[in-house]
Amino acid sequence: MKNILLLGAGRSASSLIAYLLQHAPSENWHIRIGDIVVTHLHSLVDDLSFAEALVFDVHNDEQRETEVKRADLVISLLPAVFHIEVARECLKQEKHLITASYVTPAFLELHTEAQEKNLTILMESGLDPGIDHMSAMAAIQHIKAKGGKLTSFKSYCGGLVAPESDTNPWNYKFTWNPRNVVLAGQGTAKYIKNGEYKYIPYHQLFKRTDQLSVEGHGNFEGYANRDSLSYREPYNLLDIPTMLRGTLRKPGYCAAWNVFVQLGLTDDSYTLEGSENMTYRSYLEAFLPPAVTGETIERRIANYLTIDEHGEIMQKLAWLDLFTDEPVELAGATPAQVLEKILKEKWQLAPGNKDMIVMQHLFEYELAGKKHELTSSLVVKGDDEVHTAMAKTVGLPVAILAKLLLQGKIKHCGVVIPIHPELYEPVLEELKSYGVNFVEKDRVLSYNKNMPPV
């Protein structure tokens, strides 16, 4: 019997848990699921001999050591900041680890020791990062195998609300950690275009968007992720002239979100004096220049940011009740925490709501004297507000990789991401049976050599 310890049973774990429970009898697994709150798990595991739930505190050194020691594989879907402590415990106890989160410098420091101990720390194994790597590598290898030379690679992904559940002017609801949404994009975005390095500082990020279209699903806008350059080496695209990774939203979202950025509402570096006594209106007021007698706060914001007082952006802000005297009721809060509280009240998935994952890769390559464009698109809808597309696309690849690892089919050791064929090929194939399937279209571009590449 193989023992799996799953840490983290939040909103992204439902499909992962369902997969593990479904396959446990045939794979001879015993599963322990730990989180700070596990009451929602009892109906799933209490009648099963091969699964159990436990209250788990990642900060409890003794409990962390005990639970990791008894496992053959640890899967962590805890908040990303806690992964490193789990990883260090796994190294100490010589256990494999899988997470969906980004590789950080702290994890890279564990690489050599993990290799020496013949351990696999498999990261970036969810949706983005995860499925994006796997599907991109599959397409890149296909293009190279037939002799194509890649000249451009752009990749975008977004967790959105399905059209039938889109009931607000922002065309957006939370399908992921709200805090991560509020803090998204902070730092400087770096990418390469036509052989030139490009940088977009945070205060300009939401003004510099690309327009995309996914057949059958309409138009979207994308803004650049923080670092598109670091993936050139693992993708073996060091000489590619254009490479960009970005986030997708519905048109109009970025222009409205830019209001929050320009006002400073997404800042998480300091606390607001007397935040518990603020209203939504006074919270906004705190970031505006002194008032001119008789001016409404709506007009002041419009003038300050040079936007139409009666336009779509102001309508989006008004829909959030930002101009009302609704109380903040958060003590010692940062600007970002207040904004998160406001948005959580308006952007939650309602009962029966469905979310939607949209991912699109755009490749340009040269083959036999012609320029080609390959578009690879993925659209996945959730079942409801619990069994979401986000949970499916984050959890299922993690679960499939866990199965492959326990079956002894993953031989890579150290800190690994799923860019190797023996990892991504079986995952992408099995994902098709769950409706996670890319639609590809390849066409020859007619172009003038004197025109710059797209």
Short mmCIF file of C-alpha atoms in Angstrom, two decimals:
data_model
loop_
_atom_site.label_atom_id
_atom_site.label_comp_id
_atom_site.label_asym_id
_atom_site.label_seq_id
_atom_site.Cartn_x
_atom_site.Cartn_y
_atom_site.Cartn_z
CA MET A 1 0.00 0.00 0.00
CA LYS A 2 1.16 3.53 -0.84
CA ASN A 3 0.32 6.35 1.56
CA ILE A 4 -0.61 9.78 0.16
CA LEU A 5 -0.68 12.88 2.34
CA LEU A 6 -2.68 15.69 0.76
CA LEU A 7 -2.22 19.03 2.50
CA GLY A 8 -4.79 21.66 1.57
CA ALA A 9 -8.45 20.95 0.86
CA GLY A 10 -9.66 24.35 -0.28
CA ARG A 11 -11.48 25.53 -3.37
CA SER A 12 -8.94 24.12 -5.84
CA ALA A 13 -8.83 20.62 -4.35
CA SER A 14 -12.28 19.16 -5.12
CA SER A 15 -11.34 17.43 -8.40
CA LEU A 16 -8.00 16.26 -7.03
CA ILE A 17 -9.69 14.68 -4.01
CA ALA A 18 -12.35 13.03 -6.19
CA TYR A 19 -9.66 11.54 -8.46
CA LEU A 20 -7.59 10.20 -5.55
CA LEU A 21 -10.62 8.61 -3.89
CA GLN A 22 -11.78 7.07 -7.17
CA HIS A 23 -8.41 5.47 -7.93
CA ALA A 24 -7.36 4.55 -4.39
CA PRO A 25 -8.89 1.03 -4.34
CA SER A 26 -7.38 -0.09 -7.66
CA GLU A 27 -4.01 1.59 -7.00
CA ASN A 28 -3.87 0.39 -3.37
CA TRP A 29 -3.56 3.88 -1.90
CA HIS A 30 -4.33 5.13 1.59
CA ILE A 31 -5.12 8.84 1.62
CA ARG A 32 -4.91 11.31 4.49
CA ILE A 33 -6.26 14.79 3.77
CA GLY A 34 -5.16 17.57 6.10
CA ASP A 35 -6.22 21.18 6.43
CA ILE A 36 -6.97 23.73 9.11
CA VAL A 37 -10.71 23.04 8.57
CA VAL A 38 -11.92 19.64 7.34
CA THR A 39 -15.61 19.56 8.25
CA HIS A 40 -16.52 19.64 4.54
CA LEU A 41 -14.55 16.42 3.99
CA HIS A 42 -16.38 14.12 6.40
CA SER A 43 -19.19 13.31 3.98
CA LEU A 44 -16.56 12.24 1.44
CA VAL A 45 -14.25 10.08 3.54
CA ASP A 46 -15.94 8.95 6.75
CA ASP A 47 -17.36 5.78 5.19
CA LEU A 48 -14.14 4.86 3.38
CA SER A 49 -11.56 2.50 4.84
CA PHE A 50 -8.80 3.93 2.66
CA ALA A 51 -9.23 7.64 3.37
CA GLU A 52 -9.41 9.98 6.34
CA ALA A 53 -9.42 13.67 7.13
CA LEU A 54 -7.35 15.36 9.80
CA VAL A 55 -7.02 18.85 11.16
CA PHE A 56 -3.54 19.91 10.12
CA ASP A 57 -1.49 22.93 11.12
CA VAL A 58 1.53 23.42 8.88
CA HIS A 59 3.17 25.49 11.62
CA ASN A 60 3.07 22.55 14.07
CA ASP A 61 6.56 21.12 13.62
CA GLU A 62 5.81 17.87 15.44
CA GLN A 63 2.63 17.19 13.47
CA ARG A 64 4.28 18.10 10.18
CA GLU A 65 7.14 15.70 10.87
CA THR A 66 4.82 12.87 11.94
CA GLU A 67 2.48 13.14 8.98
CA VAL A 68 5.20 13.46 6.34
CA LYS A 69 7.12 10.53 7.84
CA ARG A 70 4.20 8.13 7.37
CA ALA A 71 3.59 9.17 3.72
CA ASP A 72 5.15 7.87 0.50
CA LEU A 73 4.03 10.97 -1.40
CA VAL A 74 3.03 14.42 -0.18
CA ILE A 75 0.81 16.66 -2.30
CA SER A 76 0.63 20.27 -1.16
CA LEU A 77 -2.19 22.56 -2.21
CA LEU A 78 -1.58 24.83 0.75
CA PRO A 79 -1.00 28.54 0.08
CA ALA A 80 2.27 28.83 -1.82
CA VAL A 81 4.13 30.51 1.04
CA PHE A 82 3.88 27.28 3.10
CA HIS A 83 5.25 24.88 0.47
CA ILE A 84 8.89 25.40 1.34
CA GLU A 85 8.49 24.16 4.92
CA VAL A 86 6.67 21.09 3.64
CA ALA A 87 9.42 20.54 1.05
CA ARG A 88 12.18 20.74 3.64
CA GLU A 89 10.33 18.18 5.76
CA CYS A 90 9.95 15.93 2.73
CA LEU A 91 13.69 16.11 2.07
CA LYS A 92 14.42 15.33 5.71
CA GLN A 93 12.08 12.34 5.66
CA GLU A 94 13.05 11.38 2.07
CA LYS A 95 9.55 11.65 0.61
CA HIS A 96 8.39 12.79 -2.83
CA LEU A 97 6.43 16.04 -3.15
CA ILE A 98 4.06 17.49 -5.77
CA THR A 99 2.74 21.07 -5.81
CA ALA A 100 0.94 23.27 -8.32
CA SER A 101 2.94 26.39 -7.45
CA TYR A 102 5.87 28.17 -9.06
CA VAL A 103 9.46 27.14 -8.47
CA THR A 104 11.12 29.79 -6.29
CA PRO A 105 14.80 30.41 -5.51
CA ALA A 106 14.26 28.72 -2.14
CA PHE A 107 13.14 25.55 -3.92
CA LEU A 108 16.07 25.63 -6.33
CA GLU A 109 18.34 25.45 -3.29
CA LEU A 110 16.82 22.01 -2.58
CA HIS A 111 17.47 20.63 -6.07
CA THR A 112 20.89 19.04 -5.51
CA GLU A 113 19.94 17.39 -2.22
CA ALA A 114 16.74 16.01 -3.77
CA GLN A 115 18.76 14.53 -6.64
CA GLU A 116 21.26 12.98 -4.24
CA LYS A 117 18.40 11.37 -2.31
CA ASN A 118 16.68 10.20 -5.52
CA LEU A 119 13.61 12.27 -4.68
CA THR A 120 11.21 14.07 -6.97
CA ILE A 121 9.93 17.53 -6.07
CA LEU A 122 7.47 18.05 -8.91
CA MET A 123 6.22 21.64 -9.17
CA GLU A 124 4.22 23.88 -11.53
CA SER A 125 1.90 20.94 -12.11
CA GLY A 126 -1.55 22.54 -12.05
CA LEU A 127 -3.14 24.82 -14.64
CA ASP A 128 -0.98 27.93 -14.95
CA PRO A 129 1.70 26.92 -14.27
CA GLY A 130 1.17 23.33 -15.33
CA ILE A 131 -1.12 22.54 -18.24
CA ASP A 132 0.31 25.61 -19.97
CA HIS A 133 3.80 24.06 -19.85
CA MET A 134 2.61 20.63 -20.93
CA SER A 135 0.46 21.76 -23.86
CA ALA A 136 3.05 24.29 -25.03
CA MET A 137 5.84 21.72 -24.97
CA ALA A 138 3.71 19.23 -26.89
CA ALA A 139 3.06 21.82 -29.62
CA ILE A 140 6.68 23.01 -29.69
CA GLN A 141 7.98 19.48 -30.08
CA HIS A 142 5.45 18.82 -32.86
CA ILE A 143 6.57 21.94 -34.76
CA LYS A 144 10.25 21.12 -34.34
CA ALA A 145 9.74 17.48 -35.32
CA LYS A 146 8.51 18.48 -38.75
CA GLY A 147 11.37 20.93 -39.25
CA GLY A 148 9.68 24.19 -38.25
CA LYS A 149 11.60 27.11 -36.79
CA LEU A 150 9.71 28.99 -34.09
CA THR A 151 9.75 32.77 -34.39
CA SER A 152 7.03 33.73 -31.89
CA PHE A 153 5.31 32.15 -28.90
CA LYS A 154 2.60 33.89 -26.91
CA SER A 155 0.58 32.13 -24.22
CA TYR A 156 -2.41 33.44 -22.26
CA CYS A 157 -4.59 31.94 -19.55
CA GLY A 158 -7.47 33.21 -17.46
CA GLY A 159 -9.86 31.93 -14.81
CA LEU A 160 -13.17 33.57 -15.79
CA VAL A 161 -16.89 33.25 -15.27
CA ALA A 162 -18.91 31.22 -17.79
CA PRO A 163 -21.20 33.33 -20.03
CA GLU A 164 -24.37 31.84 -18.52
CA SER A 165 -23.22 32.92 -15.04
CA ASP A 166 -21.84 36.31 -16.08
CA THR A 167 -24.13 38.67 -14.17
CA ASN A 168 -22.00 41.73 -13.45
CA PRO A 169 -20.48 44.57 -15.48
CA TRP A 170 -16.93 43.44 -14.70
CA ASN A 171 -17.59 40.11 -16.46
CA TYR A 172 -15.58 38.49 -13.69
CA LYS A 173 -16.04 36.43 -10.52
CA PHE A 174 -13.52 34.83 -8.18
CA THR A 175 -12.50 31.30 -9.10
CA TRP A 176 -9.15 31.44 -7.32
CA ASN A 177 -7.67 33.00 -4.21
CA PRO A 178 -9.07 36.58 -4.11
CA ARG A 179 -5.89 37.91 -2.55
CA ASN A 180 -3.86 36.66 -5.51
CA VAL A 181 -6.22 38.45 -7.89
CA VAL A 182 -5.84 41.74 -6.03
CA LEU A 183 -2.04 41.50 -6.00
CA ALA A 184 -1.73 40.16 -9.56
CA GLY A 185 0.87 41.72 -11.82
CA GLN A 186 2.82 43.60 -9.17
CA GLY A 187 6.43 44.07 -10.15
CA THR A 188 7.69 44.61 -13.69
CA ALA A 189 6.59 42.46 -16.61
CA LYS A 190 9.48 41.25 -18.79
CA TYR A 191 9.25 39.72 -22.25
CA ILE A 192 10.91 39.79 -25.66
CA LYS A 193 9.40 41.05 -28.92
CA ASN A 194 11.11 40.93 -32.30
CA GLY A 195 14.44 40.37 -30.58
CA GLU A 196 14.10 43.37 -28.24
CA TYR A 197 13.65 43.07 -24.50
CA LYS A 198 10.55 44.84 -23.24
CA TYR A 199 9.60 45.91 -19.72
CA ILE A 200 6.23 47.07 -18.42
CA PRO A 201 6.21 48.60 -14.92
CA TYR A 202 3.20 47.78 -12.78
CA HIS A 203 1.64 51.24 -13.09
CA GLN A 204 1.51 50.77 -16.89
CA LEU A 205 0.62 47.07 -17.01
CA PHE A 206 -3.16 47.32 -17.36
CA LYS A 207 -2.87 49.96 -20.07
CA ARG A 208 -0.77 47.70 -22.32
CA THR A 209 -3.06 44.87 -23.32
CA ASP A 210 -3.30 42.50 -26.28
CA GLN A 211 -6.58 41.63 -27.98
CA LEU A 212 -7.37 37.97 -28.60
CA SER A 213 -10.21 35.92 -29.99
CA VAL A 214 -11.15 32.32 -29.20
CA GLU A 215 -13.43 30.80 -31.81
CA GLY A 216 -16.90 30.19 -30.43
CA HIS A 217 -16.15 32.05 -27.20
CA GLY A 218 -15.63 35.66 -28.23
CA ASN A 219 -13.02 38.29 -27.54
CA PHE A 220 -10.60 38.68 -24.66
CA GLU A 221 -7.79 40.96 -23.56
CA GLY A 222 -4.48 39.87 -22.13
CA TYR A 223 -1.89 41.57 -19.95
CA ALA A 224 1.70 40.37 -19.58
CA ASN A 225 2.81 38.17 -16.70
CA ARG A 226 5.74 39.26 -14.59
CA ASP A 227 8.44 37.08 -16.17
CA SER A 228 8.14 35.59 -19.64
CA LEU A 229 11.90 35.36 -20.13
CA SER A 230 12.79 32.66 -17.61
CA TYR A 231 10.91 30.00 -19.55
CA ARG A 232 12.98 30.33 -22.72
CA GLU A 233 15.60 27.94 -21.34
CA PRO A 234 13.32 25.14 -20.07
CA TYR A 235 11.27 25.38 -23.28
CA ASN A 236 14.53 25.27 -25.29
CA LEU A 237 13.62 28.54 -27.01
CA LEU A 238 16.64 30.64 -26.13
CA ASP A 239 16.89 32.07 -29.65
CA ILE A 240 13.20 32.85 -30.18
CA PRO A 241 12.63 36.53 -31.19
CA THR A 242 9.21 36.91 -29.50
CA MET A 243 7.97 35.26 -26.30
CA LEU A 244 5.27 36.46 -23.92
CA ARG A 245 3.10 34.83 -21.26
CA GLY A 246 0.01 36.65 -20.08
CA THR A 247 -3.30 36.63 -18.21
CA LEU A 248 -6.72 36.77 -19.89
CA ARG A 249 -9.73 38.87 -18.95
CA LYS A 250 -12.87 39.99 -20.76
CA PRO A 251 -12.65 43.30 -22.65
CA GLY A 252 -12.95 46.36 -20.41
CA TYR A 253 -11.73 44.68 -17.23
CA CYS A 254 -8.14 45.94 -17.45
CA ALA A 255 -9.07 49.59 -18.01
CA ALA A 256 -11.29 49.51 -14.93
CA TRP A 257 -8.76 47.62 -12.82
CA ASN A 258 -6.19 50.24 -13.76
CA VAL A 259 -8.20 52.72 -11.64
CA PHE A 260 -7.32 50.68 -8.55
CA VAL A 261 -3.66 50.54 -9.56
CA GLN A 262 -3.41 54.29 -10.24
CA LEU A 263 -5.13 55.20 -6.98
CA GLY A 264 -2.90 52.83 -4.99
CA LEU A 265 -5.68 50.54 -3.77
CA THR A 266 -3.73 47.34 -4.55
CA ASP A 267 -0.82 48.30 -2.30
CA ASP A 268 -0.22 45.69 0.42
CA SER A 269 2.90 47.25 1.97
CA TYR A 270 1.38 49.41 4.73
CA THR A 271 -1.72 49.67 6.90
CA LEU A 272 -4.37 52.38 6.83
CA GLU A 273 -4.88 54.45 9.97
CA GLY A 274 -8.35 53.87 11.36
CA SER A 275 -9.38 51.48 8.60
CA GLU A 276 -12.02 49.96 10.89
CA ASN A 277 -13.85 53.31 10.90
CA MET A 278 -13.71 53.87 7.15
CA THR A 279 -16.55 53.60 4.70
CA TYR A 280 -16.05 52.60 1.10
CA ARG A 281 -16.39 56.27 0.17
CA SER A 282 -13.87 57.50 2.74
CA TYR A 283 -11.50 54.72 1.71
CA LEU A 284 -11.51 56.15 -1.82
CA GLU A 285 -11.35 59.67 -0.47
CA ALA A 286 -8.11 58.87 1.32
CA PHE A 287 -6.35 58.39 -2.03
CA LEU A 288 -7.65 61.50 -3.79
CA PRO A 289 -6.29 65.06 -3.81
CA PRO A 290 -8.13 67.58 -1.57
CA ALA A 291 -11.69 68.25 -2.66
CA VAL A 292 -12.94 71.34 -4.45
CA THR A 293 -16.20 72.60 -2.93
CA GLY A 294 -19.24 71.08 -4.56
CA GLU A 295 -17.48 68.32 -6.50
CA THR A 296 -18.80 64.79 -6.13
CA ILE A 297 -16.37 61.99 -5.49
CA GLU A 298 -17.37 60.50 -8.84
CA ARG A 299 -16.35 63.68 -10.66
CA ARG A 300 -13.13 63.96 -8.69
CA ILE A 301 -12.09 60.41 -9.62
CA ALA A 302 -13.03 61.00 -13.26
CA ASN A 303 -11.04 64.24 -13.41
CA TYR A 304 -8.08 62.86 -11.49
CA LEU A 305 -7.72 59.81 -13.73
CA THR A 306 -9.02 61.40 -16.95
CA ILE A 307 -11.90 59.01 -17.48
CA ASP A 308 -15.52 59.57 -18.50
CA GLU A 309 -17.61 60.35 -15.42
CA HIS A 310 -20.57 58.55 -16.99
CA GLY A 311 -18.68 55.86 -18.90
CA GLU A 312 -18.32 52.11 -18.45
CA ILE A 313 -15.39 52.34 -16.04
CA MET A 314 -17.33 54.52 -13.61
CA GLN A 315 -20.32 52.22 -13.94
CA LYS A 316 -18.14 49.28 -12.91
CA LEU A 317 -16.88 51.21 -9.88
CA ALA A 318 -20.38 52.26 -8.88
CA TRP A 319 -21.61 48.66 -9.12
CA LEU A 320 -19.08 47.76 -6.41
CA ASP A 321 -20.77 50.31 -4.08
CA LEU A 322 -17.49 52.20 -3.85
CA PHE A 323 -19.26 55.57 -3.63
CA THR A 324 -21.48 54.52 -0.72
CA ASP A 325 -21.14 54.70 3.05
CA GLU A 326 -20.91 50.92 3.40
CA PRO A 327 -18.58 50.29 6.37
CA VAL A 328 -15.17 48.70 5.82
CA GLU A 329 -15.02 47.08 9.29
CA LEU A 330 -11.42 45.88 8.97
CA ALA A 331 -8.91 46.92 11.62
CA GLY A 332 -5.26 47.46 10.70
CA ALA A 333 -5.95 46.69 7.04
CA THR A 334 -3.74 47.44 4.06
CA PRO A 335 -5.29 49.14 1.01
CA ALA A 336 -5.20 45.77 -0.79
CA GLN A 337 -7.01 44.03 2.06
CA VAL A 338 -9.82 46.57 2.00
CA LEU A 339 -10.15 46.20 -1.76
CA GLU A 340 -10.21 42.43 -1.41
CA LYS A 341 -13.01 42.67 1.14
CA ILE A 342 -15.05 44.91 -1.17
CA LEU A 343 -14.58 42.63 -4.15
CA LYS A 344 -15.33 39.42 -2.25
CA GLU A 345 -18.77 40.77 -1.46
CA LYS A 346 -19.53 41.24 -5.16
CA TRP A 347 -17.48 38.72 -7.12
CA GLN A 348 -18.32 35.41 -5.43
CA LEU A 349 -19.75 32.57 -7.50
CA ALA A 350 -23.41 32.21 -6.54
CA PRO A 351 -25.00 28.77 -6.02
CA GLY A 352 -25.17 27.03 -9.38
CA ASN A 353 -22.75 29.45 -11.05
CA LYS A 354 -20.17 28.06 -13.44
CA ASP A 355 -16.67 29.29 -14.03
CA MET A 356 -14.63 28.97 -17.21
CA ILE A 357 -10.95 28.43 -17.94
CA VAL A 358 -9.61 29.87 -21.19
CA MET A 359 -6.07 29.21 -22.39
CA GLN A 360 -4.62 30.07 -25.77
CA HIS A 361 -1.16 29.50 -27.24
CA LEU A 362 -0.18 31.45 -30.36
CA PHE A 363 2.82 30.11 -32.27
CA GLU A 364 4.43 31.47 -35.41
CA TYR A 365 6.99 29.37 -37.23
CA GLU A 366 8.75 29.09 -40.55
CA LEU A 367 8.63 25.88 -42.58
CA ALA A 368 9.60 25.25 -46.20
CA GLY A 369 9.83 28.96 -46.98
CA LYS A 370 6.39 29.74 -45.58
CA LYS A 371 5.28 31.40 -42.39
CA HIS A 372 2.73 29.48 -40.34
CA GLU A 373 0.50 30.35 -37.40
CA LEU A 374 -0.58 27.62 -35.00
CA THR A 375 -3.32 28.48 -32.53
CA SER A 376 -3.96 26.05 -29.66
CA SER A 377 -6.99 26.87 -27.53
CA LEU A 378 -8.53 25.33 -24.41
CA VAL A 379 -11.92 26.19 -22.92
CA VAL A 380 -13.22 24.30 -19.87
CA LYS A 381 -16.43 25.05 -17.96
CA GLY A 382 -17.12 24.11 -14.37
CA ASP A 383 -20.11 22.12 -13.16
CA ASP A 384 -21.09 24.49 -10.34
CA GLU A 385 -19.56 26.79 -7.74
CA VAL A 386 -17.81 23.87 -5.97
CA HIS A 387 -16.79 21.60 -8.83
CA THR A 388 -15.21 24.39 -10.81
CA ALA A 389 -13.21 24.40 -14.00
CA MET A 390 -10.39 25.89 -11.94
CA ALA A 391 -10.47 22.96 -9.52
CA LYS A 392 -10.56 20.51 -12.44
CA THR A 393 -7.66 22.04 -14.35
CA VAL A 394 -5.50 22.58 -11.26
CA GLY A 395 -6.30 19.31 -9.50
CA LEU A 396 -6.47 16.72 -12.26
CA PRO A 397 -2.93 17.14 -13.64
CA VAL A 398 -1.57 17.04 -10.09
CA ALA A 399 -3.54 13.86 -9.44
CA ILE A 400 -2.46 12.16 -12.67
CA LEU A 401 1.19 13.01 -12.00
CA ALA A 402 0.81 11.62 -8.47
CA LYS A 403 -0.43 8.35 -9.95
CA LEU A 404 2.45 8.20 -12.43
CA LEU A 405 4.97 8.93 -9.68
CA LEU A 406 3.63 6.21 -7.39
CA GLN A 407 3.59 3.78 -10.31
CA GLY A 408 7.31 4.40 -10.76
CA LYS A 409 6.88 6.00 -14.20
CA ILE A 410 8.55 9.31 -13.33
CA LYS A 411 12.32 8.96 -13.18
CA HIS A 412 13.35 12.64 -13.00
CA CYS A 413 14.77 13.62 -9.63
CA GLY A 414 15.38 16.98 -8.02
CA VAL A 415 13.13 20.00 -8.51
CA VAL A 416 11.23 19.22 -11.71
CA ILE A 417 8.52 20.87 -13.81
CA PRO A 418 6.42 18.89 -16.35
CA ILE A 419 8.26 19.81 -19.54
CA HIS A 420 9.47 16.30 -20.33
CA PRO A 421 7.50 14.06 -22.73
CA GLU A 422 7.27 11.18 -20.24
CA LEU A 423 5.44 13.57 -17.91
CA TYR A 424 3.26 15.69 -20.15
CA GLU A 425 2.25 13.13 -22.80
CA PRO A 426 0.30 10.76 -20.47
CA VAL A 427 -1.18 13.68 -18.54
CA LEU A 428 -2.49 15.45 -21.65
CA GLU A 429 -3.87 12.18 -22.98
CA GLU A 430 -5.77 11.35 -19.79
CA LEU A 431 -7.03 14.91 -19.42
CA LYS A 432 -8.92 14.49 -22.70
CA SER A 433 -11.25 12.01 -20.98
CA TYR A 434 -12.21 14.80 -18.57
CA GLY A 435 -12.98 17.31 -21.32
CA VAL A 436 -9.65 19.10 -20.99
CA ASN A 437 -8.66 19.08 -24.63
CA PHE A 438 -6.91 21.63 -26.84
CA VAL A 439 -8.25 22.59 -30.25
CA GLU A 440 -5.47 23.37 -32.70
CA LYS A 441 -5.63 25.29 -35.98
CA ASP A 442 -2.63 25.67 -38.25
CA ARG A 443 -2.67 28.06 -41.20
CA VAL A 444 -0.19 29.51 -43.65
CA LEU A 445 0.17 33.25 -43.30
CA SER A 446 0.40 35.48 -46.36
CA TYR A 447 2.75 38.30 -45.44
CA ASN A 448 4.97 40.98 -46.81
CA LYS A 449 8.63 40.58 -45.82
CA ASN A 450 8.86 44.34 -45.34
CA MET A 451 6.19 44.26 -42.65
CA PRO A 452 7.19 43.56 -39.05
CA PRO A 453 6.08 40.22 -37.59
CA VAL A 454 2.85 40.16 -35.62
#
